[in-house]
Coordinates of C-alpha atoms in Angstrom, one line a residue:
Chain A
X4 CA 46.3 -5.8 -14.7
X5 CA 42.9 -6.9 -16.0
X6 CA 43.7 -10.5 -16.7
X7 CA 45.0 -10.6 -13.0
X8 CA 41.7 -9.1 -11.5
X9 CA 39.9 -11.5 -13.5
X10 CA 41.7 -14.4 -12.3
X11 CA 41.3 -13.1 -8.9
X12 CA 37.6 -13.1 -9.3
X13 CA 37.5 -16.6 -11.1
X14 CA 39.8 -18.4 -8.5
X15 CA 37.5 -16.5 -5.7
X16 CA 34.3 -17.7 -7.0
X17 CA 35.8 -21.2 -7.5
X18 CA 36.6 -21.3 -3.6
X19 CA 32.9 -20.0 -2.8
X20 CA 32.0 -22.9 -4.9
X21 CA 33.7 -25.0 -3.4
X22 CA 32.5 -23.8 0.1
X23 CA 28.9 -23.8 -0.7
X24 CA 29.1 -27.5 -1.8
X25 CA 31.2 -29.0 1.1
X26 CA 29.5 -27.1 4.1
X27 CA 25.9 -25.5 2.4
X28 CA 25.0 -23.2 4.8
X29 CA 22.7 -19.7 4.2
X30 CA 26.4 -18.1 4.7
X31 CA 28.1 -20.1 2.1
X32 CA 25.4 -19.8 -0.3
X33 CA 24.7 -15.7 0.5
X34 CA 28.4 -15.6 -0.3
X35 CA 28.4 -17.4 -3.2
X36 CA 25.2 -15.8 -4.8
X37 CA 26.5 -11.9 -3.8
X38 CA 30.2 -12.4 -5.2
X39 CA 28.4 -13.9 -8.9
X40 CA 26.2 -10.6 -8.4
X41 CA 28.9 -8.3 -8.0
X42 CA 31.3 -9.8 -10.9
X43 CA 27.8 -9.1 -12.6
X44 CA 26.7 -12.5 -13.0
X45 CA 22.8 -12.1 -12.5
X46 CA 21.3 -15.2 -13.9
X47 CA 23.7 -17.4 -11.7
X48 CA 23.7 -15.3 -8.7
X49 CA 19.6 -15.3 -8.9
X50 CA 20.1 -19.4 -9.4
X51 CA 22.3 -20.0 -6.5
X52 CA 19.8 -17.4 -4.2
X53 CA 16.8 -19.8 -5.3
X54 CA 18.3 -22.7 -4.7
X55 CA 19.3 -21.6 -1.0
X56 CA 16.1 -20.3 -0.8
X57 CA 14.9 -24.2 -1.4
X58 CA 17.6 -25.1 1.4
X59 CA 17.3 -22.9 3.9
X60 CA 14.0 -21.2 3.5
X61 CA 13.9 -19.6 7.1
X62 CA 16.9 -17.9 6.8
X63 CA 16.9 -14.2 6.7
X64 CA 20.2 -13.6 5.4
X65 CA 19.4 -16.3 2.4
X66 CA 15.8 -14.3 2.1
X67 CA 17.3 -11.2 2.3
X68 CA 20.3 -12.5 -0.6
X69 CA 17.3 -13.4 -2.8
X70 CA 15.1 -10.5 -2.5
X71 CA 17.8 -8.1 -2.9
X72 CA 19.0 -9.8 -6.4
X73 CA 15.4 -10.4 -7.7
X74 CA 15.3 -6.6 -7.1
X75 CA 18.0 -6.1 -9.2
X76 CA 17.2 -8.7 -11.8
X77 CA 14.1 -6.8 -12.3
X78 CA 15.8 -3.1 -12.4
X79 CA 17.8 -4.4 -15.4
X80 CA 14.3 -5.8 -17.1
X81 CA 12.9 -2.7 -16.6
X82 CA 15.3 -0.5 -18.1
X83 CA 15.4 -3.4 -21.6
X84 CA 11.5 -2.8 -21.5
X85 CA 12.0 0.6 -21.1
X86 CA 14.4 0.8 -24.0
X87 CA 12.0 -1.4 -25.9
X88 CA 9.2 0.9 -25.2
X89 CA 11.5 4.0 -27.1
X90 CA 12.9 2.2 -29.7
X91 CA 9.4 0.0 -31.0
X92 CA 6.4 0.7 -28.4
X93 CA 4.3 -2.2 -28.4
X94 CA 1.7 -3.8 -26.0
X95 CA 3.6 -6.7 -24.9
X96 CA 6.6 -4.5 -23.7
X97 CA 3.8 -2.4 -22.0
X98 CA 2.4 -4.9 -20.2
X99 CA 5.6 -6.9 -19.3
X100 CA 6.7 -3.6 -17.6
X101 CA 3.3 -2.8 -16.0
X102 CA 3.3 -6.7 -14.4
X103 CA 7.2 -6.0 -13.3
X104 CA 6.0 -2.7 -11.5
X105 CA 2.8 -4.8 -10.1
X106 CA 4.9 -7.6 -8.7
X107 CA 7.5 -5.2 -7.4
X108 CA 4.6 -3.8 -5.1
X109 CA 4.8 0.0 -7.0
X110 CA 1.2 0.0 -8.1
X111 CA 1.0 3.8 -9.1
X112 CA 4.0 3.1 -11.4
X113 CA 2.4 0.4 -13.0
X114 CA -1.0 2.0 -13.4
X115 CA 0.9 5.2 -14.9
X116 CA 2.4 2.8 -17.4
X117 CA -1.1 1.0 -17.9
X118 CA -2.2 4.5 -18.6
X119 CA 0.4 4.9 -21.4
X120 CA -0.6 1.4 -23.0
X121 CA -4.1 2.5 -22.8
X122 CA -3.4 5.6 -24.7
X123 CA -1.3 4.5 -27.6
X124 CA -3.3 0.7 -27.8
X125 CA -6.7 1.3 -26.7
X126 CA -7.2 -2.0 -28.5
X127 CA -5.2 -3.9 -26.2
X128 CA -7.1 -5.7 -23.0
X129 CA -3.8 -5.4 -21.2
X130 CA -4.0 -2.5 -19.1
X131 CA -7.5 -3.1 -17.6
X132 CA -6.6 -6.5 -16.6
X133 CA -3.6 -5.5 -14.9
X134 CA -5.5 -2.8 -13.0
X135 CA -8.5 -4.6 -12.8
X136 CA -6.0 -7.1 -10.7
X137 CA -4.5 -4.8 -8.8
X138 CA -8.0 -3.3 -7.7
X139 CA -9.1 -6.8 -6.9
X140 CA -6.2 -7.5 -4.7
X141 CA -6.7 -4.5 -3.0
X142 CA -10.1 -5.1 -2.5
X143 CA -9.5 -8.3 -1.1
X144 CA -7.1 -6.8 1.5
X145 CA -8.7 -3.7 2.5
X146 CA -12.2 -3.9 1.9
X147 CA -12.8 -0.6 0.3
X148 CA -15.8 -0.2 -2.1
X149 CA -13.8 2.0 -4.5
X150 CA -11.5 -0.8 -4.9
X151 CA -13.8 -3.6 -6.1
X152 CA -15.9 -1.0 -8.4
X153 CA -12.6 -0.1 -9.8
X154 CA -11.6 -3.5 -10.1
X155 CA -15.0 -4.3 -11.5
X156 CA -15.0 -1.8 -14.3
X157 CA -11.4 -2.4 -15.4
X158 CA -12.4 -6.2 -16.0
X159 CA -15.7 -5.3 -17.5
X160 CA -13.9 -3.3 -19.7
X161 CA -10.9 -6.0 -20.8
X162 CA -14.2 -8.4 -21.4
X163 CA -15.7 -5.9 -23.8
X164 CA -12.3 -5.6 -26.0
X165 CA -12.2 -9.8 -25.2
X166 CA -15.3 -11.1 -24.5
X167 CA -13.7 -14.9 -24.1
X168 CA -11.1 -13.6 -21.7
X169 CA -11.2 -16.6 -19.1
X170 CA -9.1 -14.8 -15.9
X171 CA -11.4 -12.0 -16.3
X172 CA -14.5 -13.4 -16.2
X173 CA -13.4 -15.7 -13.4
X174 CA -11.9 -12.7 -11.3
X175 CA -15.6 -11.1 -12.1
X176 CA -18.0 -13.9 -11.0
X177 CA -15.5 -14.2 -7.3
X178 CA -16.0 -10.5 -6.9
X179 CA -19.8 -10.8 -7.2
X180 CA -19.9 -14.1 -5.3
X181 CA -18.0 -12.2 -2.7
X182 CA -20.2 -9.3 -2.3
X183 CA -23.0 -11.5 -3.1
X184 CA -24.1 -10.6 -6.5
X185 CA -24.9 -14.2 -7.4
X186 CA -26.8 -13.3 -10.7
X187 CA -24.0 -11.7 -11.9
X188 CA -21.7 -14.4 -11.0
X189 CA -23.6 -16.7 -12.8
X190 CA -24.0 -15.0 -16.0
X191 CA -19.9 -14.6 -16.0
X192 CA -19.6 -18.7 -15.1
X193 CA -21.6 -19.4 -18.1
X194 CA -19.6 -17.5 -20.5
X195 CA -17.1 -19.7 -19.2
X196 CA -18.4 -22.5 -19.9
X197 CA -19.6 -21.9 -23.1
X198 CA -16.0 -22.5 -24.2
X199 CA -14.5 -24.3 -21.1
X200 CA -17.5 -27.3 -20.5
X201 CA -14.8 -29.4 -18.7
X202 CA -13.5 -26.5 -16.3
X203 CA -15.1 -28.6 -13.0
X204 CA -14.4 -26.2 -10.4
X205 CA -16.1 -23.3 -12.3
X206 CA -18.9 -25.8 -13.2
X207 CA -19.4 -26.6 -9.3
X208 CA -18.8 -22.7 -8.4
X209 CA -21.9 -22.2 -10.9
X210 CA -24.1 -24.6 -9.4
X211 CA -23.8 -23.1 -5.8
X212 CA -24.4 -19.9 -7.1
X213 CA -27.7 -21.6 -8.6
X214 CA -28.8 -22.7 -5.2
X215 CA -27.6 -19.7 -3.1
X216 CA -29.1 -17.3 -6.1
X217 CA -32.2 -15.4 -4.7
X218 CA -32.9 -12.3 -7.1
X219 CA -35.5 -11.0 -5.4
X220 CA -33.0 -9.9 -2.3
X221 CA -30.1 -9.0 -4.4
X222 CA -29.0 -5.5 -3.8
X223 CA -27.8 -2.9 -6.5
X224 CA -24.1 -3.7 -7.1
X225 CA -23.0 -0.3 -5.6
X226 CA -24.7 -0.7 -2.4
X227 CA -23.2 -4.8 -2.1
X228 CA -19.9 -2.8 -2.3
X229 CA -20.6 -0.4 0.3
X230 CA -22.4 -2.8 2.5
X231 CA -18.7 -4.9 2.3
X232 CA -16.9 -1.6 3.1
X233 CA -19.4 -0.9 6.1
X234 CA -19.4 -4.1 7.6
X235 CA -15.3 -4.7 7.0
X236 CA -15.8 -8.4 5.7
X237 CA -17.1 -9.9 3.0
X238 CA -20.7 -11.8 2.1
X239 CA -19.2 -14.9 1.0
X240 CA -15.6 -16.3 0.9
X241 CA -14.6 -18.9 -1.8
X242 CA -12.3 -21.7 -0.9
X243 CA -10.0 -22.8 -4.0
X244 CA -10.2 -26.1 -3.7
X245 CA -13.7 -28.0 -2.9
X246 CA -13.3 -29.9 0.5
X247 CA -14.8 -33.4 0.3
X248 CA -18.1 -33.1 0.7
X249 CA -17.7 -29.7 1.1
X250 CA -18.5 -26.3 -0.8
X251 CA -16.8 -24.1 -2.6
X252 CA -18.8 -20.7 -1.3
X253 CA -19.4 -20.2 2.4
X254 CA -20.9 -17.2 4.2
X255 CA -17.8 -15.0 5.4
X256 CA -17.4 -15.2 9.2
X257 CA -18.0 -12.3 11.1
X258 CA -15.5 -10.0 13.0
X259 CA -13.7 -12.0 16.2
X260 CA -15.5 -13.3 19.0
X261 CA -14.3 -10.2 21.4
X262 CA -16.8 -8.6 23.3
X263 CA -16.7 -4.9 23.1
X264 CA -16.6 -4.3 26.7
X265 CA -13.5 -6.7 27.4
X266 CA -12.0 -5.1 24.7
X267 CA -12.3 -1.6 26.0
X268 CA -10.9 -3.3 29.2
X269 CA -7.7 -4.6 27.7
X270 CA -7.3 -1.4 26.0
X271 CA -7.8 0.3 29.0
X272 CA -5.0 -1.5 30.8
X273 CA -3.0 -1.0 28.4
X274 CA -3.1 2.8 28.2
X275 CA -1.9 2.6 31.9
X276 CA 1.7 1.9 31.1
X277 CA 2.0 5.2 29.6
X278 CA 2.2 7.0 32.9
X279 CA 5.5 6.1 32.6
X280 CA 6.7 7.5 29.3
X281 CA 8.7 10.7 29.9
X282 CA 7.1 13.9 28.8
X283 CA 3.2 12.1 28.4
X284 CA 0.5 14.5 27.4
X285 CA -2.6 12.1 26.6
X286 CA -3.5 8.6 24.9
X287 CA -7.0 8.0 23.3
X288 CA -7.8 4.5 21.6
X289 CA -10.4 4.6 19.1
X290 CA -12.5 2.1 16.3
X291 CA -11.5 2.1 12.3
X292 CA -14.9 4.2 12.9
X293 CA -13.4 6.5 15.2
X294 CA -15.3 5.6 18.2
X295 CA -13.5 6.5 21.4
X296 CA -13.0 2.8 23.2
X297 CA -10.4 4.3 26.1
X298 CA -8.0 6.8 27.3
X299 CA -5.7 7.8 29.5
X300 CA -5.2 11.7 30.1
X301 CA -3.0 13.3 32.6
X302 CA -4.7 15.5 35.6
X303 CA -3.6 18.9 33.8
X304 CA -4.7 18.2 30.2
X305 CA -8.3 18.7 29.2
X306 CA -9.8 15.2 28.9
X307 CA -12.4 16.2 26.4
X308 CA -10.4 18.6 24.5
X309 CA -7.9 15.7 24.1
X310 CA -10.1 12.9 23.1
X311 CA -11.8 15.6 20.6
X312 CA -8.6 16.5 18.9
X313 CA -7.3 12.9 18.5
X314 CA -10.6 12.0 17.1
X315 CA -10.4 14.8 14.6
X316 CA -6.9 14.2 13.8
X317 CA -7.9 10.5 12.8
X318 CA -11.1 11.5 11.0
X319 CA -8.7 14.0 8.9
X320 CA -6.4 12.0 8.2
X321 CA -8.5 8.4 7.3
X322 CA -10.7 10.6 4.9
X323 CA -7.4 11.8 3.4
X324 CA -6.1 8.4 2.8
X325 CA -9.6 7.5 1.0
X326 CA -9.9 10.6 -0.9
X327 CA -6.0 9.9 -2.6
X328 CA -6.8 6.4 -3.3
X329 CA -4.1 5.2 -0.9
X330 CA -5.8 2.7 0.8
X331 CA -6.9 2.4 4.8
X332 CA -5.3 4.5 7.1
X333 CA -2.1 3.3 8.9
X334 CA -0.4 5.7 10.6
X335 CA 0.1 9.6 11.2
X336 CA 2.7 11.4 12.9
X337 CA 2.7 15.1 13.5
X338 CA 5.4 16.9 14.9
X339 CA 5.5 20.9 15.9
X340 CA 5.9 23.6 18.9
X341 CA 3.3 21.5 20.8
X342 CA 5.5 18.4 20.6
X343 CA 4.3 15.2 19.0
X344 CA 1.5 13.0 18.2
X345 CA 1.7 9.6 17.0
X346 CA -1.7 7.7 15.8
X347 CA -0.8 4.3 14.9
X348 CA -3.4 1.5 13.6
X349 CA -2.7 -2.4 15.2
X350 CA -4.9 -5.0 15.7
X351 CA -8.2 -3.2 14.9
X352 CA -7.9 0.1 16.6
X353 CA -6.1 3.2 16.7
X354 CA -3.8 4.5 19.2
X355 CA -3.7 8.3 19.5
X356 CA -0.7 9.6 22.1
X357 CA 0.5 13.0 22.5
X358 CA 3.9 13.5 24.2
X359 CA 6.0 16.5 24.8
X360 CA 8.8 17.5 22.5
X361 CA 11.8 16.2 24.4
X362 CA 10.2 12.8 24.7
X363 CA 12.7 10.6 22.4
X364 CA 10.7 9.9 19.4
X365 CA 11.8 5.9 19.2
X366 CA 10.5 6.0 23.1
X367 CA 6.9 6.8 22.0
X368 CA 7.1 4.6 19.1
X369 CA 7.9 1.7 21.3
X370 CA 5.5 2.5 23.9
X371 CA 2.4 2.7 21.1
X372 CA 3.6 -0.5 19.7
X373 CA 4.0 -2.4 23.0
X374 CA 0.5 -1.1 23.7
X375 CA -1.2 -2.1 20.5
X376 CA 0.2 -5.4 20.3
X377 CA -2.1 -8.3 20.9
X378 CA -5.1 -6.9 22.1
X379 CA -6.9 -9.0 20.5
X380 CA -5.3 -12.1 22.0
X381 CA -5.6 -10.4 25.2
X382 CA -9.1 -9.9 24.9
X383 CA -10.2 -13.2 23.7
Chain B
X4 CA 7.1 28.5 -14.4
X5 CA 7.5 29.5 -10.4
X6 CA 10.8 29.8 -8.7
X7 CA 9.6 26.6 -7.0
X8 CA 9.6 24.4 -10.1
X9 CA 13.1 23.7 -10.0
X10 CA 12.8 22.3 -6.3
X11 CA 10.1 20.1 -7.3
X12 CA 11.6 18.8 -10.3
X13 CA 14.6 17.5 -8.1
X14 CA 12.3 16.1 -5.6
X15 CA 10.2 14.0 -8.6
X16 CA 13.6 12.6 -9.0
X17 CA 13.8 11.1 -5.9
X18 CA 12.8 7.5 -5.9
X19 CA 9.2 6.9 -4.7
X20 CA 8.3 10.3 -4.8
X21 CA 4.9 10.5 -6.9
X22 CA 4.5 14.1 -6.9
X23 CA 4.7 17.3 -4.9
X24 CA 3.4 20.4 -4.4
X25 CA 3.7 23.7 -2.7
X26 CA -0.1 25.1 -1.5
X27 CA -1.3 27.3 0.9
X28 CA -3.7 26.1 3.9
X29 CA -6.9 27.2 1.6
X30 CA -5.9 25.1 -1.1
X31 CA -4.1 27.5 -3.4
X32 CA -1.7 25.9 -5.5
X33 CA 1.6 27.5 -5.8
X34 CA 3.5 25.3 -7.6
X35 CA 3.3 21.7 -8.1
X36 CA 4.8 18.8 -10.0
X37 CA 2.7 15.6 -10.1
X38 CA 2.7 12.1 -11.9
X39 CA 0.0 11.8 -14.2
X40 CA -2.4 9.6 -11.8
X41 CA -2.5 12.6 -9.4
X42 CA -5.1 15.4 -10.1
X43 CA -3.9 18.8 -9.1
X44 CA -7.2 20.0 -7.8
X45 CA -7.7 16.7 -5.4
X46 CA -4.1 16.8 -4.2
X47 CA -4.7 20.7 -3.2
X48 CA -8.1 20.1 -1.8
X49 CA -6.4 16.5 0.5
X50 CA -4.2 18.8 1.4
X51 CA -6.0 21.8 2.7
X52 CA -8.4 19.4 4.3
X53 CA -5.4 18.0 5.9
X54 CA -3.6 20.9 7.0
X55 CA -6.8 22.9 8.4
X56 CA -8.3 19.9 9.7
X57 CA -5.4 18.9 11.7
X58 CA -4.5 22.6 12.8
X59 CA -8.2 23.2 14.2
X60 CA -8.0 20.0 16.1
X61 CA -4.7 20.7 17.9
X62 CA -5.7 24.5 17.9
X63 CA -8.8 23.2 20.6
X64 CA -6.1 22.1 22.8
X65 CA -4.4 25.6 22.7
X66 CA -1.4 23.6 20.5
X67 CA -1.6 25.7 17.2
X68 CA 0.3 24.6 14.2
X69 CA 2.4 21.4 13.5
X70 CA 5.9 21.6 11.2
X71 CA 5.9 18.3 9.9
X72 CA 3.4 15.8 9.3
X73 CA 3.8 12.3 7.8
X74 CA 0.6 10.6 7.2
X75 CA 1.0 6.7 6.1
X76 CA -1.5 4.6 4.4
X77 CA -1.9 1.0 3.0
X78 CA -0.6 2.0 -0.6
X79 CA 1.2 5.0 0.0
X80 CA 2.7 8.2 2.3
X81 CA 2.2 11.7 2.3
X82 CA 4.2 14.5 3.7
X83 CA 3.3 18.0 4.7
X84 CA 6.0 20.6 5.7
X85 CA 5.6 23.7 6.9
X86 CA 7.1 26.6 5.1
X87 CA 5.9 29.6 6.5
X88 CA 2.9 30.8 4.9
X89 CA 2.6 27.5 2.6
X90 CA 3.2 23.9 2.9
X91 CA 5.3 21.6 1.0
X92 CA 3.2 18.3 0.2
X93 CA 4.5 15.3 -1.1
X94 CA 3.2 12.2 -2.1
X95 CA 5.3 9.0 -2.1
X96 CA 4.8 4.8 -2.7
X97 CA 4.1 2.9 0.1
X98 CA 8.1 0.9 -0.1
X99 CA 10.3 3.9 0.2
X100 CA 12.9 4.5 2.7
X101 CA 11.3 7.0 4.8
X102 CA 14.1 7.9 6.4
X103 CA 16.1 8.8 3.5
X104 CA 13.5 10.7 1.5
X105 CA 12.2 12.9 4.3
X106 CA 16.3 13.8 4.2
X107 CA 15.2 15.1 0.8
X108 CA 11.7 16.9 1.7
X109 CA 13.5 18.7 4.5
X110 CA 16.2 19.6 2.0
X111 CA 13.3 20.9 -0.5
X112 CA 11.0 22.5 2.0
X113 CA 14.3 24.5 3.5
X114 CA 15.1 25.6 -0.3
X115 CA 11.3 26.7 -0.8
X116 CA 11.4 28.7 2.7
X117 CA 14.8 30.4 1.4
X118 CA 13.2 31.3 -1.8
X119 CA 11.7 34.0 0.1
X120 CA 8.7 35.4 0.6
X121 CA 5.6 33.2 -1.2
X122 CA 3.2 35.3 -3.2
X123 CA 0.1 33.7 -3.6
X124 CA -0.8 33.0 -7.1
X125 CA 2.8 33.9 -8.3

């Protein structure tokens, strides 16, 4: 029976291989990759999925198959590394495990592994580097001062262990450029040129920093990080490759051109649609700082109290997200005897909508999504 | 060891759950099972601030308590479920299957509630 089964599986694989070869399509490639995966040939499954992704990069089916197989492969690697750590703990295995979690987007697990690495091998720079990279990425995405400061602390710590860590020096220099701390950026770039004098990008970056530096005008690093968070943008942007005749460093552009009044008008118009939502109890749009932009409240609800409630719920949620170090607020769903309240972030605004318990949650969800979509585009 | 620890232990095994606790609205921790990167005091203070702040805000509208609250941020989620005199608070990774995880969380909350009267400090 086992032999027959194997023969059947082999024939099925051959059939799918032939189909993919003769009529290559997202379906034939995905079917082949999935079959390889099912028979336990992970390597071949990934090879087929990668090939399919190159051939059909826009296919949802191919993308989903690739992601699924890649995740399974990483999970196999995680099991293998955990086994190595159990039998023969070493910094390399810990580092690889943390990087896999980081790449999978499971940053809390990556940080957990790094902490264990730090405890067991305090002279390894890996844990500080990985946490530094996670924080640096978050800082670029969310512009929160705490992420930037933690990126800086971890990367500086990695440099204490290995002063010639190129990656740490460059990442730190770029953070300092982004916040406008050119003096500190120059120090880190000079260190790189001491052991990599032919690195043109670093040399050019250093020259530009020297042109822009004004030590008397530079604030404390702590304030520069806060300034980024408050203004919701970096002081400077860095280009990867120098454009012809252009510069690597450019002052960061401010928020979009939409005038606040025009934006409020657009939001107000969008809120009018909530009249049609069954069980609608009120809607308020606020900006990231909690400032009210526009509202729509039925006559039987006290407008002032409603607006104050939404603003308070948002302020509490926003603070909780920051306190728990989980990044910026995206959404809050509150349900109870009163009905339901959905606060959702999109396109630069937070929209809070309250509805009765009888309102179908998917209708509320859809209405909020529609109201939030393309506010900037409509305003511009 | 509290009577709620086995429930929270089981919840900790759910994929993507970083930790959970049973806590009163005043921030008194009754039981907790948190990951290495979560400090009990900090989570309890945050939970108290969310529970009391949100309920106070709703009371201004004459609306009172909430039964369940799911807060989503860029890098993680927090869930608060009312279990009578206290709340079950769960912190998760960002990439979780929320629908499935909420089923586990609701099941845990029902068990906590079913364990009977929650004695503060017990």
